[in-house]
Amino acid sequence: MKKSEKILLILGIMFLSFNLRAPITAVGSIVDLIKNEYLLSSSGAGIITGLPLLAFAFISPIIPKISKKYPYSKLIIISLVVIFIGIYIRSYTNIQGLFLGTLLIGVGISTGNVLIPSIIKQHFANRVGLVTSLYIASMCIFAAIGAGGSSFLAKNLGWKNALGVWGALTFFTVIIWMSQKKVQFKEAPSTLKNDLDKVLEKEEESIWKHRLAWWVTFFMGLQSLIFYALVAWLPSVVSSKGLGDSYPSTMALVFQLTAIPVTLIIPSLGTKFKKQQGLVIFICISYVLGMGLLILAKTKLLVLISVILMSLGMGGLISLSIIFITLRTSNSSKSSQLSGMSQSAGYLLAATGPLIIGYLYDFSHNWTLPLIVLMMITLITCICGWFAGDNKII
């Protein structure tokens, strides 16, 4: 691949990443407005964040199979169109459309989630850490804009327009990926089904039978569960502190923005070590400390410190979950399989997060119990990360 084509591909990856979290994080700061309009309970509102994760879980195993028949560029363009349609159904119909549009957004996002690690593994093998950093940082930047900007837009334009505005970014990204037709991919990633067919006589080669693959999958799922639970409910937790109407959305913005430097550092740093276990422990400690402090915090300063600590943990765990897919596999084919597996089973686990936290709040009528549960889940994530971060290859 020529240098100009690689630059174009990196640009495409970055713009695609802009669309992979922002349509979801934009909901957190205005979830109370949606609840009031449609008379939803907290657990019901948690479904809004959980639905995309269910889509990730069920669509992710299909993507490698389809990608063997069609170019990455075509699949990504189709997925962006699905996101575009989902955004406007979610914003401008009724309560049924709210859930249907949210589900379509998740279906579209699934393609980028699965294909990008494989693309990086295949075309930037010598720059995995750097390109992964750009990818995750770009995703976090727009996740932050979505989290922090939706509240402002909702006050001035209404919550439906605040969510609908993201369609413009998706449309522009489609235009950018139209030019990716010039990029010639060497090979499509092998499909999970085809791989299983090829190894019927050697069942030990199935990635689903590798213990290491399951540690990576559980790590991916649990860190995603924590992330999406906080995306859905962090503004509500901060709002319960009574520190001002605008402070919850500000903290949602800080939660996303503070993670950006971490997402730039951790992928490159992680690739320099044969084992990433020390990074896992350090990052999880930051997460747990932040959650514990948030339970006790009653001032703006302490809430800010707690959110920063959680943000450092969030950015670190997301980064590690992505680079584990490339570091724990020997080639792009295995990387694609592990990506599909970890994002299928992993996101099925993660989908329970927003719903469970919403239910725990409805049950206890305060945020202490939900945050304690998230702290316990973080400790389990640390154990999974210890094994996923070992110097082994699938």
CSV table of N, CA and C in Angstrom, one decimal, residues 300-378:
chain,number,residue,atom,x,y,z
A,300,LYS,N,-17.8,19.9,44.8
A,300,LYS,CA,-17.4,19.9,43.4
A,300,LYS,C,-16.0,19.4,43.1
A,301,LEU,N,-15.1,19.8,44.0
A,301,LEU,CA,-13.7,19.4,43.9
A,301,LEU,C,-13.5,17.9,44.0
A,302,LEU,N,-14.1,17.3,45.0
A,302,LEU,CA,-14.0,15.9,45.3
A,302,LEU,C,-14.7,15.1,44.1
A,303,VAL,N,-15.8,15.6,43.7
A,303,VAL,CA,-16.5,14.9,42.5
A,303,VAL,C,-15.6,14.9,41.3
A,304,LEU,N,-15.0,16.1,41.1
A,304,LEU,CA,-14.0,16.3,39.9
A,304,LEU,C,-12.9,15.3,40.0
A,305,ILE,N,-12.3,15.2,41.2
A,305,ILE,CA,-11.1,14.3,41.4
A,305,ILE,C,-11.6,12.8,41.2
A,306,SER,N,-12.8,12.5,41.7
A,306,SER,CA,-13.2,11.1,41.5
A,306,SER,C,-13.5,10.8,40.0
A,307,VAL,N,-14.1,11.7,39.3
A,307,VAL,CA,-14.3,11.5,37.9
A,307,VAL,C,-13.0,11.4,37.1
A,308,ILE,N,-12.0,12.2,37.4
A,308,ILE,CA,-10.7,12.1,36.8
A,308,ILE,C,-10.1,10.8,37.0
A,309,LEU,N,-10.1,10.3,38.2
A,309,LEU,CA,-9.6,8.9,38.5
A,309,LEU,C,-10.3,7.8,37.7
A,310,MET,N,-11.6,7.9,37.6
A,310,MET,CA,-12.4,7.0,36.9
A,310,MET,C,-12.1,7.1,35.4
A,311,SER,N,-11.9,8.3,34.9
A,311,SER,CA,-11.6,8.5,33.5
A,311,SER,C,-10.3,7.9,33.1
A,312,LEU,N,-9.3,8.0,34.0
A,312,LEU,CA,-8.0,7.4,33.8
A,312,LEU,C,-8.1,5.9,33.7
A,313,GLY,N,-8.9,5.3,34.6
A,313,GLY,CA,-9.2,3.9,34.5
A,313,GLY,C,-9.9,3.5,33.3
A,314,MET,N,-10.9,4.3,32.9
A,314,MET,CA,-11.7,4.0,31.7
A,314,MET,C,-10.8,4.0,30.4
A,315,GLY,N,-10.1,5.0,30.3
A,315,GLY,CA,-9.2,5.1,29.1
A,315,GLY,C,-8.2,4.0,29.0
A,316,GLY,N,-7.6,3.7,30.2
A,316,GLY,CA,-6.6,2.6,30.2
A,316,GLY,C,-7.2,1.2,29.9
A,317,LEU,N,-8.4,0.9,30.4
A,317,LEU,CA,-9.0,-0.4,30.2
A,317,LEU,C,-9.4,-0.5,28.7
A,318,ILE,N,-10.0,0.5,28.2
A,318,ILE,CA,-10.4,0.4,26.8
A,318,ILE,C,-9.2,0.2,25.9
A,319,SER,N,-8.2,0.9,26.1
A,319,SER,CA,-6.9,0.8,25.3
A,319,SER,C,-6.4,-0.6,25.4
A,320,LEU,N,-6.3,-1.2,26.6
A,320,LEU,CA,-5.8,-2.5,26.8
A,320,LEU,C,-6.7,-3.5,26.1
A,321,SER,N,-8.0,-3.4,26.2
A,321,SER,CA,-8.9,-4.3,25.6
A,321,SER,C,-8.7,-4.4,24.1
A,322,ILE,N,-8.4,-3.3,23.4
A,322,ILE,CA,-8.1,-3.2,22.0
A,322,ILE,C,-6.8,-3.8,21.6
A,323,ILE,N,-5.7,-3.5,22.4
A,323,ILE,CA,-4.4,-4.0,22.0
A,323,ILE,C,-4.3,-5.4,22.3
A,324,PHE,N,-5.0,-6.0,23.3
A,324,PHE,CA,-5.0,-7.4,23.6
A,324,PHE,C,-5.4,-8.2,22.4
A,325,ILE,N,-6.3,-7.7,21.6
A,325,ILE,CA,-6.8,-8.4,20.4
A,325,ILE,C,-5.7,-8.6,19.4
A,326,THR,N,-4.8,-7.6,19.3
A,326,THR,CA,-3.7,-7.7,18.3
A,326,THR,C,-2.5,-8.3,19.0
A,327,LEU,N,-2.2,-8.1,20.2
A,327,LEU,CA,-1.0,-8.6,20.9
A,327,LEU,C,-1.1,-10.1,21.2
A,328,ARG,N,-2.3,-10.6,21.4
A,328,ARG,CA,-2.5,-12.0,21.8
A,328,ARG,C,-2.8,-12.9,20.6
A,329,THR,N,-2.7,-12.3,19.4
A,329,THR,CA,-2.9,-13.1,18.2
A,329,THR,C,-1.7,-13.1,17.3
A,330,SER,N,-1.5,-14.1,16.4
A,330,SER,CA,-0.3,-14.2,15.6
A,330,SER,C,-0.4,-13.6,14.2
A,331,ASN,N,-1.7,-13.4,13.8
A,331,ASN,CA,-1.9,-12.8,12.4
A,331,ASN,C,-3.2,-12.1,12.4
A,332,SER,N,-3.5,-11.4,11.2
A,332,SER,CA,-4.7,-10.7,11.1
A,332,SER,C,-6.0,-11.6,11.1
A,333,SER,N,-5.8,-12.8,10.6
A,333,SER,CA,-6.9,-13.7,10.6
A,333,SER,C,-7.3,-14.1,12.0
A,334,LYS,N,-6.4,-14.4,12.8
A,334,LYS,CA,-6.7,-14.7,14.2
A,334,LYS,C,-7.2,-13.5,15.0
A,335,SER,N,-6.6,-12.3,14.6
A,335,SER,CA,-7.1,-11.0,15.2
A,335,SER,C,-8.5,-10.8,14.9
A,336,SER,N,-8.9,-11.1,13.6
A,336,SER,CA,-10.3,-10.9,13.3
A,336,SER,C,-11.3,-11.8,14.0
A,337,GLN,N,-10.8,-13.1,14.2
A,337,GLN,CA,-11.6,-14.1,14.9
A,337,GLN,C,-11.7,-13.6,16.4
A,338,LEU,N,-10.6,-13.2,17.0
A,338,LEU,CA,-10.7,-12.8,18.4
A,338,LEU,C,-11.5,-11.6,18.6
A,339,SER,N,-11.4,-10.7,17.6
A,339,SER,CA,-12.2,-9.5,17.7
A,339,SER,C,-13.7,-9.8,17.7
A,340,GLY,N,-14.1,-10.7,16.7
A,340,GLY,CA,-15.5,-11.1,16.7
A,340,GLY,C,-15.9,-11.8,17.9
A,341,MET,N,-15.1,-12.7,18.5
A,341,MET,CA,-15.5,-13.4,19.7
A,341,MET,C,-15.6,-12.5,20.9
A,342,SER,N,-14.6,-11.7,21.1
A,342,SER,CA,-14.5,-10.8,22.3
A,342,SER,C,-15.7,-9.8,22.3
A,343,GLN,N,-16.0,-9.3,21.0
A,343,GLN,CA,-17.1,-8.3,21.0
A,343,GLN,C,-18.5,-9.0,20.9
A,344,SER,N,-18.5,-10.3,20.6
A,344,SER,CA,-19.8,-11.0,20.7
A,344,SER,C,-20.2,-11.3,22.1
A,345,ALA,N,-19.4,-12.3,22.7
A,345,ALA,CA,-19.7,-12.7,24.0
A,345,ALA,C,-19.4,-11.5,25.0
A,346,GLY,N,-18.4,-10.7,24.7
A,346,GLY,CA,-18.1,-9.6,25.6
A,346,GLY,C,-19.2,-8.6,25.7
A,347,TYR,N,-19.7,-8.2,24.6
A,347,TYR,CA,-20.7,-7.1,24.6
A,347,TYR,C,-22.1,-7.7,25.1
A,348,LEU,N,-22.3,-9.0,24.9
A,348,LEU,CA,-23.5,-9.6,25.5
A,348,LEU,C,-23.5,-9.5,27.0
A,349,LEU,N,-22.3,-9.6,27.6
A,349,LEU,CA,-22.1,-9.4,29.0
A,349,LEU,C,-22.2,-7.9,29.4
A,350,ALA,N,-21.6,-7.1,28.6
A,350,ALA,CA,-21.7,-5.6,28.8
A,350,ALA,C,-23.1,-5.0,28.8
A,351,ALA,N,-23.9,-5.6,27.9
A,351,ALA,CA,-25.3,-5.1,27.7
A,351,ALA,C,-26.1,-5.1,29.0
A,352,THR,N,-25.7,-5.9,30.0
A,352,THR,CA,-26.4,-6.0,31.2
A,352,THR,C,-26.1,-4.8,32.2
A,353,GLY,N,-25.0,-4.1,31.9
A,353,GLY,CA,-24.5,-3.1,32.8
A,353,GLY,C,-25.5,-2.0,33.1
A,354,PRO,N,-25.9,-1.2,32.0
A,354,PRO,CA,-26.8,-0.1,32.3
A,354,PRO,C,-28.1,-0.5,32.9
A,355,LEU,N,-28.6,-1.7,32.5
A,355,LEU,CA,-29.9,-2.2,33.0
A,355,LEU,C,-29.7,-2.5,34.5
A,356,ILE,N,-28.7,-3.3,34.8
A,356,ILE,CA,-28.5,-3.7,36.2
A,356,ILE,C,-28.3,-2.5,37.1
A,357,ILE,N,-27.5,-1.5,36.7
A,357,ILE,CA,-27.3,-0.3,37.5
A,357,ILE,C,-28.5,0.5,37.7
A,358,GLY,N,-29.3,0.6,36.6
A,358,GLY,CA,-30.6,1.3,36.7
A,358,GLY,C,-31.6,0.5,37.7
A,359,TYR,N,-31.6,-0.8,37.6
A,359,TYR,CA,-32.4,-1.6,38.5
A,359,TYR,C,-32.0,-1.4,40.0
A,360,LEU,N,-30.6,-1.5,40.2
A,360,LEU,CA,-30.1,-1.3,41.6
A,360,LEU,C,-30.5,0.0,42.2
A,361,TYR,N,-30.5,1.1,41.3
A,361,TYR,CA,-30.9,2.4,41.8
A,361,TYR,C,-32.4,2.4,42.1
A,362,ASP,N,-33.2,1.8,41.2
A,362,ASP,CA,-34.7,1.7,41.5
A,362,ASP,C,-34.9,0.9,42.8
A,363,PHE,N,-34.1,0.0,43.1
A,363,PHE,CA,-34.3,-0.9,44.3
A,363,PHE,C,-33.8,-0.2,45.6
A,364,SER,N,-32.7,0.5,45.5
A,364,SER,CA,-32.1,1.2,46.7
A,364,SER,C,-32.4,2.6,46.9
A,365,HIS,N,-32.8,3.3,45.8
A,365,HIS,CA,-33.2,4.7,45.8
A,365,HIS,C,-32.0,5.6,46.1
A,366,ASN,N,-30.8,5.1,45.9
A,366,ASN,CA,-29.5,5.9,46.0
A,366,ASN,C,-28.5,5.2,45.1
A,367,TRP,N,-27.3,5.9,44.9
A,367,TRP,CA,-26.3,5.5,44.0
A,367,TRP,C,-25.2,4.7,44.7
A,368,THR,N,-25.3,4.5,46.0
A,368,THR,CA,-24.2,3.9,46.8
A,368,THR,C,-24.1,2.4,46.4
A,369,LEU,N,-25.2,1.7,46.4
A,369,LEU,CA,-25.1,0.3,46.0
A,369,LEU,C,-24.7,0.0,44.6
A,370,PRO,N,-25.2,0.8,43.6
A,370,PRO,CA,-24.7,0.6,42.2
A,370,PRO,C,-23.2,0.8,42.1
A,371,LEU,N,-22.7,1.8,42.8
A,371,LEU,CA,-21.3,2.1,42.7
A,371,LEU,C,-20.4,1.0,43.4
A,372,ILE,N,-20.9,0.5,44.5
A,372,ILE,CA,-20.2,-0.6,45.1
A,372,ILE,C,-20.1,-1.8,44.2
A,373,VAL,N,-21.2,-2.1,43.5
A,373,VAL,CA,-21.3,-3.2,42.6
A,373,VAL,C,-20.3,-3.0,41.5
A,374,LEU,N,-20.2,-1.8,41.0
A,374,LEU,CA,-19.2,-1.5,39.9
A,374,LEU,C,-17.8,-1.6,40.4
A,375,MET,N,-17.5,-1.3,41.6
A,375,MET,CA,-16.2,-1.5,42.2
A,375,MET,C,-15.9,-3.0,42.2
A,376,MET,N,-16.8,-3.8,42.6
A,376,MET,CA,-16.6,-5.3,42.7
A,376,MET,C,-16.3,-5.8,41.3
A,377,ILE,N,-17.1,-5.3,40.3
A,377,ILE,CA,-16.9,-5.7,38.9
A,377,ILE,C,-15.5,-5.3,38.4
A,378,THR,N,-15.0,-4.2,38.8
A,378,THR,CA,-13.7,-3.7,38.4
A,378,THR,C,-12.6,-4.6,39.0
